[in-house]
Amino acid sequence: MFAIKFKLELIFLWNLKDILINIQIKDLFDILIVSFIFYKLYLLIKETRAEQLMKGILILLFITKAAEFSKLHSVSWLLNNTIKAGMFALVVVFQPELRRILEHLGQAKFISPNMKASRGDTEKVIDELVEGCSSLSRQKIGALIVIERKTGINEVIQTGTFLDADISRQLLINIFIPNTPLHDGAVVIRKNKIIAAGCFLPLTENKFLNQELGTRHRAALGISERSDCISVVVSEETGAMSVAISGKLRKGLKEDELRKQLVDSLMEEPVKYSFMAKKVSKQDE
């Protein structure tokens, strides 16, 4: 037994030596590209339902190989045919993740047009958003604001009321005042303008979220999973401010933290920015 093990180790080392001797620069480049692709795919499915499904598939493959090695022919035949049939089902099971991967490819800078406005306009928009959300937070008025970036969300905009208005804290506050016509839904911002209000968003498909999260937070996560937009949420129960980006929720943000999140996400280059909270006039309250 020891002799067989030693012989296998020698064969492995000999093959490894041949590979290292014959390897070329293009082979290393090829390996790096494949590794990068698998890494990016893992980031796309990380902490999603697809990650759990992939673990299940890997376990099934391991059991199949173990059955083949143990010469369990019936079990091996059954598992192999199950895997072959399951390959067709994967397209349906992973449909949301495949769509997300294709959308991610479409968001590349060499394909997508730049939808950012000038730096000065963006800074002003961030100020108005932060001040408006802070005022809503103090009054414990629920709000949901979606900021479109490279991925268009016309299907969401069409569910609401078209406005195409300049952004101001006063307008944001008035939209979300309870019992007003547009308060029940999301505000969508495109190119530094409030393009629509009262919009309906898809809810997240993540089954592992805290059950305490309400519909606004689930809708914010849902649209951030399907596009590269940023969602800002103000809780009606606690007044806490949160931001959803790429399917991840950052909860309980203070005013300066919310400002920093928006600056980091919306500005093309890192900039020095004053995070001193501005006083809101009584008219904004």
PDB file of C-alpha atoms in Angstrom:
ATOM      1  CA  MET A   1       0.000   0.000   0.000  1.00  0.00           C
ATOM      2  CA  PHE A   2       2.819   2.353   0.898  1.00  0.00           C
ATOM      3  CA  ALA A   3       4.612   1.500  -2.352  1.00  0.00           C
ATOM      4  CA  ILE A   4       1.500   2.307  -4.416  1.00  0.00           C
ATOM      5  CA  LYS A   5       1.056   5.620  -2.606  1.00  0.00           C
ATOM      6  CA  PHE A   6       4.715   6.492  -3.145  1.00  0.00           C
ATOM      7  CA  LYS A   7       4.457   5.611  -6.841  1.00  0.00           C
ATOM      8  CA  LEU A   8       1.393   7.829  -7.280  1.00  0.00           C
ATOM      9  CA  GLU A   9       3.203  10.720  -5.604  1.00  0.00           C
ATOM     10  CA  LEU A  10       6.167  10.267  -7.969  1.00  0.00           C
ATOM     11  CA  ILE A  11       3.829  10.274 -10.993  1.00  0.00           C
ATOM     12  CA  PHE A  12       2.138  13.413  -9.728  1.00  0.00           C
ATOM     13  CA  LEU A  13       5.470  15.190  -9.148  1.00  0.00           C
ATOM     14  CA  TRP A  14       6.752  14.107 -12.550  1.00  0.00           C
ATOM     15  CA  ASN A  15       3.644  15.424 -14.306  1.00  0.00           C
ATOM     16  CA  LEU A  16       3.863  18.645 -12.316  1.00  0.00           C
ATOM     17  CA  LYS A  17       7.484  19.032 -13.374  1.00  0.00           C
ATOM     18  CA  ASP A  18       6.529  18.622 -17.056  1.00  0.00           C
ATOM     19  CA  ILE A  19       3.797  21.231 -16.694  1.00  0.00           C
ATOM     20  CA  LEU A  20       6.120  23.746 -15.042  1.00  0.00           C
ATOM     21  CA  ILE A  21       8.820  23.203 -17.677  1.00  0.00           C
ATOM     22  CA  ASN A  22       6.472  23.553 -20.643  1.00  0.00           C
ATOM     23  CA  ILE A  23       4.314  26.391 -19.295  1.00  0.00           C
ATOM     24  CA  GLN A  24       4.386  29.623 -21.332  1.00  0.00           C
ATOM     25  CA  ILE A  25       3.402  33.228 -20.706  1.00  0.00           C
ATOM     26  CA  LYS A  26       0.186  32.805 -22.674  1.00  0.00           C
ATOM     27  CA  ASP A  27      -0.746  29.854 -20.433  1.00  0.00           C
ATOM     28  CA  LEU A  28      -0.345  31.986 -17.309  1.00  0.00           C
ATOM     29  CA  PHE A  29      -2.400  34.714 -18.959  1.00  0.00           C
ATOM     30  CA  ASP A  30      -5.075  32.142 -19.834  1.00  0.00           C
ATOM     31  CA  ILE A  31      -5.191  30.901 -16.227  1.00  0.00           C
ATOM     32  CA  LEU A  32      -5.462  34.455 -14.882  1.00  0.00           C
ATOM     33  CA  ILE A  33      -8.388  35.249 -17.203  1.00  0.00           C
ATOM     34  CA  VAL A  34     -10.290  32.104 -16.192  1.00  0.00           C
ATOM     35  CA  SER A  35      -9.583  32.783 -12.496  1.00  0.00           C
ATOM     36  CA  PHE A  36     -10.830  36.364 -12.858  1.00  0.00           C
ATOM     37  CA  ILE A  37     -14.015  35.181 -14.593  1.00  0.00           C
ATOM     38  CA  PHE A  38     -14.783  32.658 -11.855  1.00  0.00           C
ATOM     39  CA  TYR A  39     -14.024  35.278  -9.171  1.00  0.00           C
ATOM     40  CA  LYS A  40     -16.421  37.807 -10.730  1.00  0.00           C
ATOM     41  CA  LEU A  41     -19.096  35.130 -11.108  1.00  0.00           C
ATOM     42  CA  TYR A  42     -18.710  34.243  -7.447  1.00  0.00           C
ATOM     43  CA  LEU A  43     -19.115  37.897  -6.438  1.00  0.00           C
ATOM     44  CA  LEU A  44     -22.322  38.090  -8.476  1.00  0.00           C
ATOM     45  CA  ILE A  45     -23.913  35.065  -6.780  1.00  0.00           C
ATOM     46  CA  LYS A  46     -22.428  35.640  -3.312  1.00  0.00           C
ATOM     47  CA  GLU A  47     -25.066  35.822  -0.549  1.00  0.00           C
ATOM     48  CA  THR A  48     -27.853  34.976  -3.005  1.00  0.00           C
ATOM     49  CA  ARG A  49     -30.004  31.906  -3.537  1.00  0.00           C
ATOM     50  CA  ALA A  50     -27.651  30.825  -6.339  1.00  0.00           C
ATOM     51  CA  GLU A  51     -24.789  30.391  -3.860  1.00  0.00           C
ATOM     52  CA  GLN A  52     -26.791  27.797  -1.916  1.00  0.00           C
ATOM     53  CA  LEU A  53     -27.785  26.022  -5.138  1.00  0.00           C
ATOM     54  CA  MET A  54     -24.162  25.891  -6.290  1.00  0.00           C
ATOM     55  CA  LYS A  55     -23.141  24.279  -2.992  1.00  0.00           C
ATOM     56  CA  GLY A  56     -25.847  21.656  -3.502  1.00  0.00           C
ATOM     57  CA  ILE A  57     -24.618  20.944  -7.057  1.00  0.00           C
ATOM     58  CA  LEU A  58     -21.012  20.540  -5.880  1.00  0.00           C
ATOM     59  CA  ILE A  59     -22.124  18.105  -3.154  1.00  0.00           C
ATOM     60  CA  LEU A  60     -24.095  16.120  -5.750  1.00  0.00           C
ATOM     61  CA  LEU A  61     -21.038  15.949  -8.054  1.00  0.00           C
ATOM     62  CA  PHE A  62     -18.869  14.788  -5.154  1.00  0.00           C
ATOM     63  CA  ILE A  63     -21.350  12.013  -4.270  1.00  0.00           C
ATOM     64  CA  THR A  64     -21.485  10.971  -7.943  1.00  0.00           C
ATOM     65  CA  LYS A  65     -17.691  10.638  -8.185  1.00  0.00           C
ATOM     66  CA  ALA A  66     -17.584   8.784  -4.862  1.00  0.00           C
ATOM     67  CA  ALA A  67     -20.198   6.334  -6.189  1.00  0.00           C
ATOM     68  CA  GLU A  68     -18.148   5.782  -9.365  1.00  0.00           C
ATOM     69  CA  PHE A  69     -14.970   5.211  -7.347  1.00  0.00           C
ATOM     70  CA  SER A  70     -16.792   2.756  -5.048  1.00  0.00           C
ATOM     71  CA  LYS A  71     -18.228   0.968  -8.125  1.00  0.00           C
ATOM     72  CA  LEU A  72     -21.816   1.503  -6.991  1.00  0.00           C
ATOM     73  CA  HIS A  73     -23.091   1.162 -10.559  1.00  0.00           C
ATOM     74  CA  SER A  74     -26.802   1.678  -9.909  1.00  0.00           C
ATOM     75  CA  VAL A  75     -26.279   4.771  -7.759  1.00  0.00           C
ATOM     76  CA  SER A  76     -23.692   6.108 -10.212  1.00  0.00           C
ATOM     77  CA  TRP A  77     -26.038   5.590 -13.197  1.00  0.00           C
ATOM     78  CA  LEU A  78     -28.928   7.293 -11.382  1.00  0.00           C
ATOM     79  CA  LEU A  79     -26.863  10.320 -10.315  1.00  0.00           C
ATOM     80  CA  ASN A  80     -25.209  10.751 -13.721  1.00  0.00           C
ATOM     81  CA  ASN A  81     -28.557  10.776 -15.510  1.00  0.00           C
ATOM     82  CA  THR A  82     -29.996  13.143 -12.900  1.00  0.00           C
ATOM     83  CA  ILE A  83     -27.129  15.569 -13.512  1.00  0.00           C
ATOM     84  CA  LYS A  84     -27.573  15.357 -17.313  1.00  0.00           C
ATOM     85  CA  ALA A  85     -31.288  16.124 -17.036  1.00  0.00           C
ATOM     86  CA  GLY A  86     -30.615  18.815 -14.440  1.00  0.00           C
ATOM     87  CA  MET A  87     -28.361  20.776 -16.807  1.00  0.00           C
ATOM     88  CA  PHE A  88     -31.449  21.861 -18.755  1.00  0.00           C
ATOM     89  CA  ALA A  89     -33.236  22.835 -15.542  1.00  0.00           C
ATOM     90  CA  LEU A  90     -30.315  25.053 -14.456  1.00  0.00           C
ATOM     91  CA  VAL A  91     -31.227  27.668 -17.066  1.00  0.00           C
ATOM     92  CA  VAL A  92     -34.654  28.048 -15.456  1.00  0.00           C
ATOM     93  CA  VAL A  93     -33.418  27.825 -11.855  1.00  0.00           C
ATOM     94  CA  PHE A  94     -30.637  30.374 -12.373  1.00  0.00           C
ATOM     95  CA  GLN A  95     -32.684  32.705 -14.590  1.00  0.00           C
ATOM     96  CA  PRO A  96     -32.494  35.702 -12.188  1.00  0.00           C
ATOM     97  CA  GLU A  97     -28.741  35.240 -11.716  1.00  0.00           C
ATOM     98  CA  LEU A  98     -28.105  34.841 -15.462  1.00  0.00           C
ATOM     99  CA  ARG A  99     -30.056  38.007 -16.117  1.00  0.00           C
ATOM    100  CA  ARG A 100     -28.047  39.791 -13.453  1.00  0.00           C
ATOM    101  CA  ILE A 101     -24.755  38.639 -15.034  1.00  0.00           C
ATOM    102  CA  LEU A 102     -25.818  39.875 -18.476  1.00  0.00           C
ATOM    103  CA  GLU A 103     -26.947  43.197 -17.012  1.00  0.00           C
ATOM    104  CA  HIS A 104     -23.605  43.474 -15.229  1.00  0.00           C
ATOM    105  CA  LEU A 105     -21.799  42.987 -18.553  1.00  0.00           C
ATOM    106  CA  GLY A 106     -24.013  45.624 -20.127  1.00  0.00           C
ATOM    107  CA  GLN A 107     -23.034  48.087 -17.414  1.00  0.00           C
ATOM    108  CA  ALA A 108     -19.386  48.094 -18.520  1.00  0.00           C
ATOM    109  CA  LYS A 109     -18.098  51.577 -19.299  1.00  0.00           C
ATOM    110  CA  PHE A 110     -17.096  50.669 -22.869  1.00  0.00           C
ATOM    111  CA  ILE A 111     -20.726  49.703 -23.604  1.00  0.00           C
ATOM    112  CA  SER A 112     -22.885  52.019 -21.462  1.00  0.00           C
ATOM    113  CA  PRO A 113     -23.125  55.768 -21.973  1.00  0.00           C
ATOM    114  CA  ASN A 114     -22.116  57.986 -19.094  1.00  0.00           C
ATOM    115  CA  MET A 115     -25.274  59.127 -17.342  1.00  0.00           C
ATOM    116  CA  LYS A 116     -23.590  61.308 -14.737  1.00  0.00           C
ATOM    117  CA  ALA A 117     -24.211  65.024 -14.814  1.00  0.00           C
ATOM    118  CA  SER A 118     -21.658  67.674 -13.865  1.00  0.00           C
ATOM    119  CA  ARG A 119     -19.927  67.521 -10.487  1.00  0.00           C
ATOM    120  CA  GLY A 120     -21.488  70.745  -9.226  1.00  0.00           C
ATOM    121  CA  ASP A 121     -25.022  69.612 -10.071  1.00  0.00           C
ATOM    122  CA  THR A 122     -24.437  66.226  -8.454  1.00  0.00           C
ATOM    123  CA  GLU A 123     -23.139  67.809  -5.248  1.00  0.00           C
ATOM    124  CA  LYS A 124     -26.237  70.003  -5.083  1.00  0.00           C
ATOM    125  CA  VAL A 125     -28.501  66.983  -5.640  1.00  0.00           C
ATOM    126  CA  ILE A 126     -26.736  65.094  -2.851  1.00  0.00           C
ATOM    127  CA  ASP A 127     -27.234  68.057  -0.497  1.00  0.00           C
ATOM    128  CA  GLU A 128     -30.953  68.208  -1.282  1.00  0.00           C
ATOM    129  CA  LEU A 129     -31.390  64.445  -0.921  1.00  0.00           C
ATOM    130  CA  VAL A 130     -29.576  64.294   2.407  1.00  0.00           C
ATOM    131  CA  GLU A 131     -31.401  67.287   3.866  1.00  0.00           C
ATOM    132  CA  GLY A 132     -34.764  66.003   2.651  1.00  0.00           C
ATOM    133  CA  CYS A 133     -34.193  62.492   4.023  1.00  0.00           C
ATOM    134  CA  SER A 134     -32.910  63.872   7.333  1.00  0.00           C
ATOM    135  CA  SER A 135     -36.048  65.966   7.745  1.00  0.00           C
ATOM    136  CA  LEU A 136     -38.266  62.983   6.909  1.00  0.00           C
ATOM    137  CA  SER A 137     -36.261  60.884   9.348  1.00  0.00           C
ATOM    138  CA  ARG A 138     -36.824  63.328  12.200  1.00  0.00           C
ATOM    139  CA  GLN A 139     -40.553  63.329  11.500  1.00  0.00           C
ATOM    140  CA  LYS A 140     -40.635  59.521  11.052  1.00  0.00           C
ATOM    141  CA  ILE A 141     -42.173  59.808   7.601  1.00  0.00           C
ATOM    142  CA  GLY A 142     -41.449  56.806   5.386  1.00  0.00           C
ATOM    143  CA  ALA A 143     -39.690  57.394   2.077  1.00  0.00           C
ATOM    144  CA  LEU A 144     -38.143  55.417  -0.767  1.00  0.00           C
ATOM    145  CA  ILE A 145     -35.885  57.115  -3.330  1.00  0.00           C
ATOM    146  CA  VAL A 146     -34.210  55.355  -6.260  1.00  0.00           C
ATOM    147  CA  ILE A 147     -31.276  56.973  -8.074  1.00  0.00           C
ATOM    148  CA  GLU A 148     -30.754  55.598 -11.574  1.00  0.00           C
ATOM    149  CA  ARG A 149     -27.187  55.174 -12.786  1.00  0.00           C
ATOM    150  CA  LYS A 150     -26.069  53.267 -15.903  1.00  0.00           C
ATOM    151  CA  THR A 151     -28.855  50.667 -16.028  1.00  0.00           C
ATOM    152  CA  GLY A 152     -32.136  52.117 -17.250  1.00  0.00           C
ATOM    153  CA  ILE A 153     -35.272  51.340 -15.218  1.00  0.00           C
ATOM    154  CA  ASN A 154     -37.999  52.605 -17.554  1.00  0.00           C
ATOM    155  CA  GLU A 155     -40.233  49.663 -16.587  1.00  0.00           C
ATOM    156  CA  VAL A 156     -40.274  51.072 -13.033  1.00  0.00           C
ATOM    157  CA  ILE A 157     -40.735  54.691 -14.105  1.00  0.00           C
ATOM    158  CA  GLN A 158     -43.771  53.752 -16.190  1.00  0.00           C
ATOM    159  CA  THR A 159     -45.586  52.460 -13.089  1.00  0.00           C
ATOM    160  CA  GLY A 160     -45.568  55.928 -11.475  1.00  0.00           C
ATOM    161  CA  THR A 161     -46.488  59.516 -12.269  1.00  0.00           C
ATOM    162  CA  PHE A 162     -44.111  61.371 -14.597  1.00  0.00           C
ATOM    163  CA  LEU A 163     -42.781  64.623 -13.073  1.00  0.00           C
ATOM    164  CA  ASP A 164     -39.409  65.626 -14.610  1.00  0.00           C
ATOM    165  CA  ALA A 165     -38.883  68.171 -11.812  1.00  0.00           C
ATOM    166  CA  ASP A 166     -35.785  69.727 -10.295  1.00  0.00           C
ATOM    167  CA  ILE A 167     -34.747  68.125  -7.023  1.00  0.00           C
ATOM    168  CA  SER A 168     -35.384  70.046  -3.817  1.00  0.00           C
ATOM    169  CA  ARG A 169     -35.782  68.968  -0.225  1.00  0.00           C
ATOM    170  CA  GLN A 170     -39.156  70.717  -0.059  1.00  0.00           C
ATOM    171  CA  LEU A 171     -40.506  68.721  -3.015  1.00  0.00           C
ATOM    172  CA  LEU A 172     -39.216  65.428  -1.616  1.00  0.00           C
ATOM    173  CA  ILE A 173     -40.818  66.118   1.760  1.00  0.00           C
ATOM    174  CA  ASN A 174     -44.145  67.080   0.191  1.00  0.00           C
ATOM    175  CA  ILE A 175     -44.219  63.956  -1.992  1.00  0.00           C
ATOM    176  CA  PHE A 176     -43.884  61.622   1.005  1.00  0.00           C
ATOM    177  CA  ILE A 177     -46.287  63.412   3.359  1.00  0.00           C
ATOM    178  CA  PRO A 178     -48.851  60.731   4.356  1.00  0.00           C
ATOM    179  CA  ASN A 179     -52.197  60.618   2.526  1.00  0.00           C
ATOM    180  CA  THR A 180     -50.932  62.662  -0.435  1.00  0.00           C
ATOM    181  CA  PRO A 181     -51.461  61.191  -3.943  1.00  0.00           C
ATOM    182  CA  LEU A 182     -47.821  60.166  -4.546  1.00  0.00           C
ATOM    183  CA  HIS A 183     -46.596  59.191  -1.088  1.00  0.00           C
ATOM    184  CA  ASP A 184     -47.243  55.454  -1.532  1.00  0.00           C
ATOM    185  CA  GLY A 185     -44.421  54.400  -3.841  1.00  0.00           C
ATOM    186  CA  ALA A 186     -40.879  55.309  -4.838  1.00  0.00           C
ATOM    187  CA  VAL A 187     -39.386  58.472  -6.247  1.00  0.00           C
ATOM    188  CA  VAL A 188     -37.038  57.823  -9.181  1.00  0.00           C
ATOM    189  CA  ILE A 189     -34.191  60.234  -9.916  1.00  0.00           C
ATOM    190  CA  ARG A 190     -32.574  60.300 -13.352  1.00  0.00           C
ATOM    191  CA  LYS A 191     -29.807  62.683 -14.422  1.00  0.00           C
ATOM    192  CA  ASN A 192     -30.304  64.829 -11.318  1.00  0.00           C
ATOM    193  CA  LYS A 193     -34.064  65.271 -11.830  1.00  0.00           C
ATOM    194  CA  ILE A 194     -37.070  63.679 -10.168  1.00  0.00           C
ATOM    195  CA  ILE A 195     -38.311  61.829 -13.224  1.00  0.00           C
ATOM    196  CA  ALA A 196     -41.291  60.095 -11.554  1.00  0.00           C
ATOM    197  CA  ALA A 197     -43.009  59.473  -8.215  1.00  0.00           C
ATOM    198  CA  GLY A 198     -45.377  56.841  -6.856  1.00  0.00           C
ATOM    199  CA  CYS A 199     -43.456  54.091  -8.661  1.00  0.00           C
ATOM    200  CA  PHE A 200     -43.740  50.401  -7.760  1.00  0.00           C
ATOM    201  CA  LEU A 201     -40.561  48.355  -7.325  1.00  0.00           C
ATOM    202  CA  PRO A 202     -39.941  44.591  -7.468  1.00  0.00           C
ATOM    203  CA  LEU A 203     -39.326  42.980  -4.084  1.00  0.00           C
ATOM    204  CA  THR A 204     -36.093  41.194  -3.295  1.00  0.00           C
ATOM    205  CA  GLU A 205     -35.837  37.434  -3.904  1.00  0.00           C
ATOM    206  CA  ASN A 206     -33.416  36.990  -0.992  1.00  0.00           C
ATOM    207  CA  LYS A 207     -34.979  34.480   1.421  1.00  0.00           C
ATOM    208  CA  PHE A 208     -32.424  35.055   4.186  1.00  0.00           C
ATOM    209  CA  LEU A 209     -33.334  38.621   5.127  1.00  0.00           C
ATOM    210  CA  ASN A 210     -34.329  39.698   8.599  1.00  0.00           C
ATOM    211  CA  GLN A 211     -38.087  39.247   8.935  1.00  0.00           C
ATOM    212  CA  GLU A 212     -38.291  42.660  10.592  1.00  0.00           C
ATOM    213  CA  LEU A 213     -37.505  44.438   7.308  1.00  0.00           C
ATOM    214  CA  GLY A 214     -40.591  46.056   5.835  1.00  0.00           C
ATOM    215  CA  THR A 215     -41.829  46.396   2.266  1.00  0.00           C
ATOM    216  CA  ARG A 216     -39.835  49.574   1.581  1.00  0.00           C
ATOM    217  CA  HIS A 217     -36.535  47.931   2.479  1.00  0.00           C
ATOM    218  CA  ARG A 218     -37.384  44.798   0.488  1.00  0.00           C
ATOM    219  CA  ALA A 219     -38.326  46.915  -2.528  1.00  0.00           C
ATOM    220  CA  ALA A 220     -35.097  48.927  -2.189  1.00  0.00           C
ATOM    221  CA  LEU A 221     -33.075  45.713  -2.183  1.00  0.00           C
ATOM    222  CA  GLY A 222     -35.117  44.266  -5.052  1.00  0.00           C
ATOM    223  CA  ILE A 223     -34.386  47.080  -7.500  1.00  0.00           C
ATOM    224  CA  SER A 224     -30.715  47.199  -6.443  1.00  0.00           C
ATOM    225  CA  GLU A 225     -30.436  43.457  -7.246  1.00  0.00           C
ATOM    226  CA  ARG A 226     -31.788  43.998 -10.761  1.00  0.00           C
ATOM    227  CA  SER A 227     -29.813  47.131 -11.645  1.00  0.00           C
ATOM    228  CA  ASP A 228     -26.914  49.297 -10.511  1.00  0.00           C
ATOM    229  CA  CYS A 229     -29.190  51.959  -9.020  1.00  0.00           C
ATOM    230  CA  ILE A 230     -28.952  53.291  -5.460  1.00  0.00           C
ATOM    231  CA  SER A 231     -31.979  53.118  -3.165  1.00  0.00           C
ATOM    232  CA  VAL A 232     -32.394  55.357  -0.127  1.00  0.00           C
ATOM    233  CA  VAL A 233     -34.969  54.313   2.491  1.00  0.00           C
ATOM    234  CA  VAL A 234     -36.394  56.171   5.465  1.00  0.00           C
ATOM    235  CA  SER A 235     -38.203  53.923   7.928  1.00  0.00           C
ATOM    236  CA  GLU A 236     -41.691  55.011   8.940  1.00  0.00           C
ATOM    237  CA  GLU A 237     -41.469  53.127  12.253  1.00  0.00           C
ATOM    238  CA  THR A 238     -38.035  54.251  13.486  1.00  0.00           C
ATOM    239  CA  GLY A 239     -37.011  57.086  11.176  1.00  0.00           C
ATOM    240  CA  ALA A 240     -33.747  55.226  10.443  1.00  0.00           C
ATOM    241  CA  MET A 241     -32.077  55.950   7.100  1.00  0.00           C
ATOM    242  CA  SER A 242     -30.683  53.112   4.955  1.00  0.00           C
ATOM    243  CA  VAL A 243     -29.052  52.666   1.558  1.00  0.00           C
ATOM    244  CA  ALA A 244     -29.295  49.620  -0.756  1.00  0.00           C
ATOM    245  CA  ILE A 245     -26.513  49.089  -3.307  1.00  0.00           C
ATOM    246  CA  SER A 246     -25.896  45.937  -5.366  1.00  0.00           C
ATOM    247  CA  GLY A 247     -28.321  43.892  -3.279  1.00  0.00           C
ATOM    248  CA  LYS A 248     -26.744  44.879   0.059  1.00  0.00           C
ATOM    249  CA  LEU A 249     -28.421  47.042   2.682  1.00  0.00           C
ATOM    250  CA  ARG A 250     -26.555  49.504   4.900  1.00  0.00           C
ATOM    251  CA  LYS A 251     -28.915  50.320   7.765  1.00  0.00           C
ATOM    252  CA  GLY A 252     -29.096  52.986  10.461  1.00  0.00           C
ATOM    253  CA  LEU A 253     -27.042  55.656   8.672  1.00  0.00           C
ATOM    254  CA  LYS A 254     -26.506  59.072  10.191  1.00  0.00           C
ATOM    255  CA  GLU A 255     -26.708  62.208   8.067  1.00  0.00           C
ATOM    256  CA  ASP A 256     -22.970  62.412   7.378  1.00  0.00           C
ATOM    257  CA  GLU A 257     -22.799  58.664   6.667  1.00  0.00           C
ATOM    258  CA  LEU A 258     -25.645  58.921   4.152  1.00  0.00           C
ATOM    259  CA  ARG A 259     -23.893  61.849   2.480  1.00  0.00           C
ATOM    260  CA  LYS A 260     -20.644  59.883   2.220  1.00  0.00           C
ATOM    261  CA  GLN A 261     -22.420  56.852   0.715  1.00  0.00           C
ATOM    262  CA  LEU A 262     -23.999  59.043  -1.974  1.00  0.00           C
ATOM    263  CA  VAL A 263     -20.758  60.892  -2.707  1.00  0.00           C
ATOM    264  CA  ASP A 264     -18.783  57.648  -3.031  1.00  0.00           C
ATOM    265  CA  SER A 265     -21.417  56.117  -5.309  1.00  0.00           C
ATOM    266  CA  LEU A 266     -22.401  59.068  -7.510  1.00  0.00           C
ATOM    267  CA  MET A 267     -19.202  61.045  -7.983  1.00  0.00           C
ATOM    268  CA  GLU A 268     -16.862  59.828 -10.721  1.00  0.00           C
ATOM    269  CA  GLU A 269     -13.700  60.547  -8.735  1.00  0.00           C
ATOM    270  CA  PRO A 270     -13.000  60.718  -4.986  1.00  0.00           C
ATOM    271  CA  VAL A 271     -13.457  64.292  -3.820  1.00  0.00           C
ATOM    272  CA  LYS A 272     -13.000  66.222  -0.637  1.00  0.00           C
ATOM    273  CA  TYR A 273     -16.449  66.910   0.679  1.00  0.00           C
ATOM    274  CA  SER A 274     -17.727  68.685   3.750  1.00  0.00           C
ATOM    275  CA  PHE A 275     -19.773  66.303   5.873  1.00  0.00           C
ATOM    276  CA  MET A 276     -20.883  68.966   8.352  1.00  0.00           C
ATOM    277  CA  ALA A 277     -24.617  68.604   8.770  1.00  0.00           C
ATOM    278  CA  LYS A 278     -26.576  71.590   7.571  1.00  0.00           C
ATOM    279  CA  LYS A 279     -29.403  73.035   9.625  1.00  0.00           C
ATOM    280  CA  VAL A 280     -32.828  72.541   8.160  1.00  0.00           C
ATOM    281  CA  SER A 281     -35.115  75.504   8.240  1.00  0.00           C
ATOM    282  CA  LYS A 282     -38.469  75.276   9.976  1.00  0.00           C
ATOM    283  CA  GLN A 283     -40.151  75.491   6.580  1.00  0.00           C
ATOM    284  CA  ASP A 284     -38.498  72.159   5.648  1.00  0.00           C
ATOM    285  CA  GLU A 285     -39.695  70.554   8.868  1.00  0.00           C
TER     286      GLU A 285
END
